[in-house]
């Protein structure tokens, strides 16, 4: 199958929108937001499955999100020849261990997590450290829709339309010092609302931590997302702010971020600490380097079932090699998995 991804700079706003999809999007966004935004919406990727946005819950977006939405660059990046995963699968088959280890636990329990007000600390090796209310944190950035493949290390995958802004834009804003070599992200700790954090069986030493090398973080594909499917992020997907790095396994995409720290040393990350022989710091999608317990050559694209497993070949760097392979030139990817 031929899979073509637009360059980050491409904008496919001239693409024709099937009416059914356009109408689904109108439903997604809700009348109030749409009143001002309808004329600007170009619609979905050509590969979007009819009904992909069906069942999207009415938006309960905070005011700052609603104000930003009309200026969104729709389909700033998209995938061609593939269908967007139905909203229901993207929001009911999740990994978010703070809410439990079953794929249904996040949808079951995350709804009661308070995500407003929310604040984000930016600190470490930056010229402009600070603690920001999310609406202030978001002020400088235009939202972009990025339709990306998501490949979990467990060998399932989806295609999700995120709404966010380039991580590089934040980094420029906070003025990294010359010592800033890595960026470390931390998820909220809230034992009252996150039952997984109360569990005595949890392997994770909370908070959930992830990290990137600075040049990875500056790559135009890396975004901080605040929305999906034309609305705000669902709590189970990491509301109100999460990382998306589509060429890496999904576990790098840390959810519900409360702290972003620029550091000199490579940060100790959650899964690497738990099982260093299975999960590395880089975690680039690589069909030629198997997980010790299963192959990474193939993946199950959701929706999938026993009768229709929907298995496909995994692509190097999840199909984003043109954009990111040069970050790793000279590195042995078997060692730096
Ligand atoms: N972030 C936090 N804080 N806690 C988690 O358990 N799981 C990761 C990642 N981010 C996780 C997390 C894993 S393993 C995956 S595959 C993706 O989130 C899943 O994202 P999704 O549920 O939106 O598909």
Short mmCIF file of C-alpha atoms and ligand atoms in Angstrom, two decimals:
data_model
loop_
_atom_site.label_atom_id
_atom_site.label_comp_id
_atom_site.label_asym_id
_atom_site.label_seq_id
_atom_site.Cartn_x
_atom_site.Cartn_y
_atom_site.Cartn_z
CA UNK A 1 0.00 0.00 0.00
CA UNK A 2 1.23 3.41 -0.87
CA UNK A 3 1.23 5.79 2.07
CA UNK A 4 2.07 9.38 1.42
CA UNK A 5 2.42 11.96 4.13
CA UNK A 6 2.49 15.65 3.44
CA UNK A 7 5.55 17.57 4.51
CA UNK A 8 4.99 19.49 7.72
CA UNK A 9 4.86 22.67 5.70
CA UNK A 10 2.16 21.38 3.33
CA UNK A 11 -1.36 22.51 3.90
CA UNK A 12 -4.03 20.59 2.07
CA UNK A 13 -6.78 23.07 2.52
CA UNK A 14 -7.86 22.82 -1.10
CA UNK A 15 -8.96 19.22 -0.69
CA UNK A 16 -12.59 18.55 -1.40
CA UNK A 17 -14.68 17.59 1.60
CA UNK A 18 -17.27 14.85 1.29
CA UNK A 19 -20.50 16.41 2.51
CA UNK A 20 -21.20 13.68 5.08
CA UNK A 21 -17.85 14.31 6.72
CA UNK A 22 -18.30 18.03 6.68
CA UNK A 23 -21.65 17.60 8.35
CA UNK A 24 -20.15 15.27 10.97
CA UNK A 25 -17.60 17.92 11.70
CA UNK A 26 -20.32 20.50 12.10
CA UNK A 27 -21.87 18.20 14.69
CA UNK A 28 -18.51 17.71 16.37
CA UNK A 29 -17.87 21.34 16.88
CA UNK A 30 -21.29 22.33 18.08
CA UNK A 31 -23.39 25.29 17.01
CA UNK A 32 -21.85 27.98 19.15
CA UNK A 33 -18.31 27.44 17.93
CA UNK A 34 -19.35 26.74 14.40
CA UNK A 35 -21.28 29.95 13.95
CA UNK A 36 -18.00 31.74 13.39
CA UNK A 37 -15.88 28.89 12.15
CA UNK A 38 -17.98 27.05 9.59
CA UNK A 39 -16.81 28.95 6.57
CA UNK A 40 -13.18 28.33 7.43
CA UNK A 41 -13.36 24.59 7.78
CA UNK A 42 -11.84 22.63 4.93
CA UNK A 43 -12.99 19.28 6.32
CA UNK A 44 -11.20 16.02 6.82
CA UNK A 45 -8.36 14.18 5.17
CA UNK A 46 -9.19 12.40 1.96
CA UNK A 47 -8.58 9.12 3.76
CA UNK A 48 -11.12 9.76 6.49
CA UNK A 49 -13.63 6.95 6.82
CA UNK A 50 -17.23 8.05 6.61
CA UNK A 51 -18.40 8.12 10.18
CA UNK A 52 -14.95 8.56 11.69
CA UNK A 53 -16.20 11.56 13.62
CA UNK A 54 -19.56 9.99 14.45
CA UNK A 55 -20.30 9.67 18.13
CA UNK A 56 -18.00 12.54 19.04
CA UNK A 57 -19.45 13.84 22.27
CA UNK A 58 -20.65 17.44 22.32
CA UNK A 59 -17.80 19.73 23.15
CA UNK A 60 -17.45 21.01 26.70
CA UNK A 61 -14.36 23.00 25.78
CA UNK A 62 -13.16 25.80 28.02
CA UNK A 63 -13.54 29.36 26.75
CA UNK A 64 -9.92 29.82 25.64
CA UNK A 65 -10.21 26.71 23.45
CA UNK A 66 -13.43 27.89 21.82
CA UNK A 67 -11.88 31.25 21.08
CA UNK A 68 -8.87 29.67 19.39
CA UNK A 69 -10.74 27.10 17.32
CA UNK A 70 -11.92 29.38 14.46
CA UNK A 71 -8.29 30.27 13.64
CA UNK A 72 -7.17 26.65 13.45
CA UNK A 73 -5.06 25.52 10.50
CA UNK A 74 -7.05 22.44 9.55
CA UNK A 75 -5.07 19.51 8.15
CA UNK A 76 -1.74 21.24 8.59
CA UNK A 77 -0.36 17.69 8.31
CA UNK A 78 -2.28 14.65 7.21
CA UNK A 79 -1.86 11.05 6.08
CA UNK A 80 -3.09 9.93 2.71
CA UNK A 81 -4.65 6.62 1.80
CA UNK A 82 -5.55 5.69 5.37
CA UNK A 83 -8.74 6.08 7.36
CA UNK A 84 -9.10 8.08 10.52
CA UNK A 85 -9.84 5.78 13.45
CA UNK A 86 -13.42 6.14 14.68
CA UNK A 87 -13.68 8.50 17.66
CA UNK A 88 -15.23 5.78 19.76
CA UNK A 89 -12.15 3.52 19.40
CA UNK A 90 -9.73 6.39 20.04
CA UNK A 91 -11.54 7.23 23.27
CA UNK A 92 -12.36 3.74 24.57
CA UNK A 93 -9.17 1.79 23.95
CA UNK A 94 -6.59 3.70 25.95
CA UNK A 95 -3.44 3.40 27.95
CA UNK A 96 -3.46 5.75 30.91
CA UNK A 97 -2.22 3.77 33.91
CA UNK A 98 -3.13 6.53 36.34
CA UNK A 99 -6.70 5.28 35.84
CA UNK A 100 -5.98 1.53 35.71
CA UNK A 101 -4.38 -1.00 33.40
CA UNK A 102 -7.47 -2.20 31.52
CA UNK A 103 -7.95 -0.52 28.14
CA UNK A 104 -11.44 0.56 29.24
CA UNK A 105 -10.38 2.00 32.62
CA UNK A 106 -9.41 5.47 31.35
CA UNK A 107 -12.82 5.99 29.69
CA UNK A 108 -14.48 4.59 32.80
CA UNK A 109 -12.67 6.72 35.39
CA UNK A 110 -10.97 9.74 33.80
CA UNK A 111 -14.16 11.76 33.33
CA UNK A 112 -14.10 13.04 36.89
CA UNK A 113 -10.55 14.41 36.69
CA UNK A 114 -10.73 18.20 37.06
CA UNK A 115 -8.87 19.74 34.11
CA UNK A 116 -9.94 23.32 34.63
CA UNK A 117 -8.28 25.36 36.03
CA UNK A 118 -4.95 23.83 34.97
CA UNK A 119 -1.46 25.19 35.26
CA UNK A 120 1.85 24.25 33.69
CA UNK A 121 5.28 24.89 35.17
CA UNK A 122 8.15 25.55 32.77
CA UNK A 123 11.52 25.47 34.52
CA UNK A 124 15.10 24.26 34.48
CA UNK A 125 17.52 25.52 31.84
CA UNK A 126 15.35 28.33 30.46
CA UNK A 127 15.68 32.09 30.39
CA UNK A 128 11.98 32.51 31.09
CA UNK A 129 10.79 30.06 33.74
CA UNK A 130 7.28 30.35 35.07
CA UNK A 131 4.02 28.82 36.19
CA UNK A 132 1.23 29.53 33.73
CA UNK A 133 -2.52 29.11 33.77
CA UNK A 134 -3.21 26.94 30.70
CA UNK A 135 -5.13 29.72 28.92
CA UNK A 136 -2.10 32.04 29.30
CA UNK A 137 0.30 29.27 28.35
CA UNK A 138 -1.70 28.75 25.11
CA UNK A 139 -2.05 32.44 24.18
CA UNK A 140 0.87 32.72 21.73
CA UNK A 141 -0.04 29.65 19.67
CA UNK A 142 -2.32 29.04 16.72
CA UNK A 143 -3.92 25.59 16.76
CA UNK A 144 -3.08 23.20 13.93
CA UNK A 145 -4.78 19.95 13.04
CA UNK A 146 -2.24 17.15 12.68
CA UNK A 147 -3.56 13.83 11.45
CA UNK A 148 -0.97 11.31 12.60
CA UNK A 149 -0.53 7.58 12.91
CA UNK A 150 -0.22 6.46 16.54
CA UNK A 151 1.72 3.19 17.00
CA UNK A 152 1.73 1.67 20.48
CA UNK A 153 4.69 -0.47 21.56
CA UNK A 154 2.07 -3.20 22.21
CA UNK A 155 1.64 -3.48 18.40
CA UNK A 156 -1.73 -1.80 17.86
CA UNK A 157 -2.20 1.45 16.01
CA UNK A 158 -4.67 4.19 15.12
CA UNK A 159 -4.86 7.33 12.97
CA UNK A 160 -5.90 10.34 15.04
CA UNK A 161 -6.62 13.98 14.12
CA UNK A 162 -4.97 15.98 16.91
CA UNK A 163 -5.23 19.70 17.55
CA UNK A 164 -2.13 21.31 18.93
CA UNK A 165 0.89 23.46 18.25
CA UNK A 166 4.57 22.74 17.55
CA UNK A 167 6.65 22.03 20.63
CA UNK A 168 9.43 24.04 18.93
CA UNK A 169 7.27 27.18 19.25
CA UNK A 170 7.14 26.75 23.04
CA UNK A 171 10.87 26.12 23.22
CA UNK A 172 11.62 29.33 21.33
CA UNK A 173 9.28 31.20 23.67
CA UNK A 174 10.98 30.06 26.90
CA UNK A 175 14.55 30.73 25.70
CA UNK A 176 16.57 27.56 26.46
CA UNK A 177 20.04 28.15 27.91
CA UNK A 178 23.13 26.60 26.31
CA UNK A 179 22.93 23.82 28.93
CA UNK A 180 19.49 22.65 27.78
CA UNK A 181 20.12 19.29 26.11
CA UNK A 182 16.91 17.42 26.95
CA UNK A 183 13.32 18.17 27.80
CA UNK A 184 11.49 16.36 30.58
CA UNK A 185 7.69 16.15 30.93
CA UNK A 186 5.70 15.25 34.00
CA UNK A 187 2.07 14.14 34.36
CA UNK A 188 -0.22 15.29 37.16
CA UNK A 189 -0.25 13.42 40.47
CA UNK A 190 -3.77 13.36 41.91
CA UNK A 191 -4.44 10.30 44.05
CA UNK A 192 -7.97 11.41 44.76
CA UNK A 193 -9.05 11.36 41.11
CA UNK A 194 -6.57 8.84 39.67
CA UNK A 195 -7.37 5.39 41.08
CA UNK A 196 -4.31 3.83 39.43
CA UNK A 197 -2.09 6.05 41.57
CA UNK A 198 -3.76 4.70 44.72
CA UNK A 199 -3.29 1.08 43.70
CA UNK A 200 -0.74 -0.91 45.68
CA UNK A 201 -0.07 -3.03 42.55
CA UNK A 202 1.08 -0.17 40.35
CA UNK A 203 4.60 -0.64 39.02
CA UNK A 204 4.98 3.02 38.27
CA UNK A 205 6.76 5.44 40.54
CA UNK A 206 4.48 8.45 39.97
CA UNK A 207 4.53 10.92 38.33
CA UNK A 208 4.69 9.44 34.82
CA UNK A 209 7.75 11.02 33.21
CA UNK A 210 8.85 11.21 29.59
CA UNK A 211 11.60 13.01 27.74
CA UNK A 212 13.08 14.01 24.39
CA UNK A 213 16.45 15.15 23.16
CA UNK A 214 16.32 18.86 22.25
CA UNK A 215 16.73 18.26 18.51
CA UNK A 216 13.86 15.74 18.63
CA UNK A 217 11.73 18.26 20.48
CA UNK A 218 12.51 20.90 17.84
CA UNK A 219 11.42 18.61 14.98
CA UNK A 220 8.32 20.12 13.33
CA UNK A 221 6.34 16.87 13.80
CA UNK A 222 6.50 17.09 17.62
CA UNK A 223 3.45 18.84 19.03
CA UNK A 224 1.72 19.57 22.28
CA UNK A 225 -1.93 18.64 21.77
CA UNK A 226 -4.97 20.19 23.44
CA UNK A 227 -7.61 18.67 21.16
CA UNK A 228 -8.63 15.80 18.91
CA UNK A 229 -11.42 15.21 16.34
CA UNK A 230 -12.14 18.93 16.16
CA UNK A 231 -12.78 19.35 19.88
CA UNK A 232 -10.85 19.46 23.15
CA UNK A 233 -8.96 16.34 24.28
CA UNK A 234 -11.02 13.72 26.06
CA UNK A 235 -9.78 13.19 29.61
CA UNK A 236 -8.82 9.58 28.82
CA UNK A 237 -6.60 10.85 26.00
CA UNK A 238 -4.64 13.16 28.26
CA UNK A 239 -6.61 16.37 28.70
CA UNK A 240 -5.88 19.13 28.84
CA UNK A 241 -2.32 18.97 27.42
CA UNK A 242 -0.28 16.05 26.08
CA UNK A 243 2.76 15.34 23.96
CA UNK A 244 2.51 13.79 20.49
CA UNK A 245 5.65 12.48 18.75
CA UNK A 246 4.26 10.33 15.92
CA UNK A 247 7.51 8.59 14.91
CA UNK A 248 7.90 7.13 18.41
CA UNK A 249 5.98 4.46 20.28
CA UNK A 250 2.87 5.80 21.96
CA UNK A 251 4.29 5.64 25.49
CA UNK A 252 6.43 8.70 24.72
CA UNK A 253 3.18 10.69 24.41
CA UNK A 254 2.90 11.73 28.04
CA UNK A 255 -0.59 12.84 29.09
CA UNK A 256 -2.02 15.59 31.32
CA UNK A 257 1.26 17.50 31.53
CA UNK A 258 1.86 19.77 34.54
CA UNK A 259 5.60 20.36 34.28
CA UNK A 260 8.07 20.86 31.43
CA UNK A 261 11.70 21.05 32.49
CA UNK A 262 14.73 21.67 30.32
CA UNK A 263 17.68 19.70 31.60
CA UNK A 264 21.31 18.96 30.86
CA UNK A 265 21.23 15.20 31.45
CA UNK A 266 19.01 12.59 29.79
CA UNK A 267 16.00 12.26 32.10
CA UNK A 268 15.05 8.95 33.68
CA UNK A 269 11.75 8.06 32.01
CA UNK A 270 8.95 5.91 33.38
CA UNK A 271 9.01 2.79 31.20
CA UNK A 272 12.76 2.79 30.77
CA UNK A 273 13.11 2.72 34.57
CA UNK A 274 10.61 -0.11 34.96
CA UNK A 275 11.99 -2.39 32.24
CA UNK A 276 15.15 -1.02 30.60
CA UNK A 277 15.69 -4.12 28.46
CA UNK A 278 12.22 -3.72 26.92
CA UNK A 279 11.65 0.04 26.68
CA UNK A 280 14.33 2.51 25.71
CA UNK A 281 14.63 6.26 25.96
CA UNK A 282 14.37 6.73 22.18
CA UNK A 283 11.46 4.35 21.52
CA UNK A 284 11.44 5.08 17.80
CA UNK A 285 9.00 2.90 15.89
CA UNK A 286 11.24 0.32 14.22
CA UNK A 287 9.92 -2.84 12.54
CA UNK A 288 13.45 -4.33 12.48
CA UNK A 289 14.03 -4.21 16.24
CA UNK A 290 11.64 -6.52 18.05
CA UNK A 291 10.41 -6.15 21.58
CA UNK A 292 12.01 -9.03 23.57
CA UNK A 293 8.56 -10.64 23.90
CA UNK A 294 6.90 -9.91 20.52
CA UNK A 295 7.57 -8.80 16.98
CA UNK A 296 7.40 -5.14 16.01
CA UNK A 297 7.25 -5.95 12.28
CA UNK A 298 3.46 -5.80 12.21
CA UNK A 299 0.63 -3.99 13.95
CA UNK A 300 -3.10 -4.32 14.47
CA UNK A 301 -4.86 -1.21 13.17
CA UNK A 302 -7.96 -0.41 15.20
CA UNK A 303 -10.80 -1.15 14.83
CA UNK A 304 -9.76 -4.79 14.77
CA UNK A 305 -11.44 -8.01 15.84
CA UNK A 306 -10.82 -11.73 15.89
CA UNK A 307 -12.60 -12.09 12.55
CA UNK A 308 -11.10 -8.98 11.01
CA UNK A 309 -7.74 -8.43 12.72
CA UNK A 310 -6.71 -5.64 10.31
CA UNK A 311 -3.01 -6.44 10.56
CA UNK A 312 -0.51 -4.39 8.55
CA UNK A 313 3.24 -3.98 8.20
CA UNK A 314 4.81 -1.49 10.59
CA UNK A 315 6.65 1.33 8.84
CA UNK A 316 10.11 2.57 9.82
CA UNK A 317 9.69 5.59 12.11
CA UNK A 318 5.95 4.92 11.76
CA UNK A 319 6.05 6.27 8.18
CA UNK A 320 7.84 9.51 9.10
CA UNK A 321 11.39 8.54 8.07
CA UNK A 322 11.75 11.42 5.59
CA UNK A 323 11.15 13.89 8.40
CA UNK A 324 13.09 12.31 11.27
CA UNK A 325 15.67 9.70 10.14
CA UNK A 326 18.44 12.31 10.03
CA UNK A 327 18.06 12.87 13.80
CA UNK A 328 19.56 9.42 14.32
CA UNK A 329 22.22 9.22 11.62
CA UNK A 330 25.29 7.42 12.94
CA UNK A 331 23.37 5.89 15.87
CA UNK A 332 22.96 2.14 16.26
CA UNK A 333 19.18 1.79 16.57
CA UNK A 334 19.54 -1.73 18.01
CA UNK A 335 21.40 -0.27 20.96
CA UNK A 336 19.43 2.98 21.15
CA UNK A 337 15.96 1.42 20.98
N1 LIG B 1 0.76 9.08 29.83
C1 LIG B 1 0.52 8.85 31.13
N2 LIG B 1 0.60 9.86 31.98
N3 LIG B 1 0.20 7.62 31.60
C2 LIG B 1 0.14 6.53 30.76
O1 LIG B 1 -0.14 5.40 31.24
N4 LIG B 1 0.37 5.70 28.48
C3 LIG B 1 1.14 5.89 27.24
C4 LIG B 1 0.86 7.24 26.60
N5 LIG B 1 0.86 8.29 27.61
C5 LIG B 1 0.40 6.73 29.38
C6 LIG B 1 0.66 8.05 28.92
C7 LIG B 1 0.91 4.84 26.26
S1 LIG B 1 1.58 3.31 26.62
C8 LIG B 1 0.25 5.04 25.08
S2 LIG B 1 0.19 3.85 23.89
C9 LIG B 1 -0.45 6.30 24.81
O2 LIG B 1 -0.40 7.19 25.93
C10 LIG B 1 -1.91 6.01 24.50
O3 LIG B 1 -2.57 7.17 24.14
P1 LIG B 1 -4.15 7.09 23.87
O4 LIG B 1 -4.79 6.42 25.05
O5 LIG B 1 -4.59 8.50 23.66
O6 LIG B 1 -4.31 6.25 22.61
#
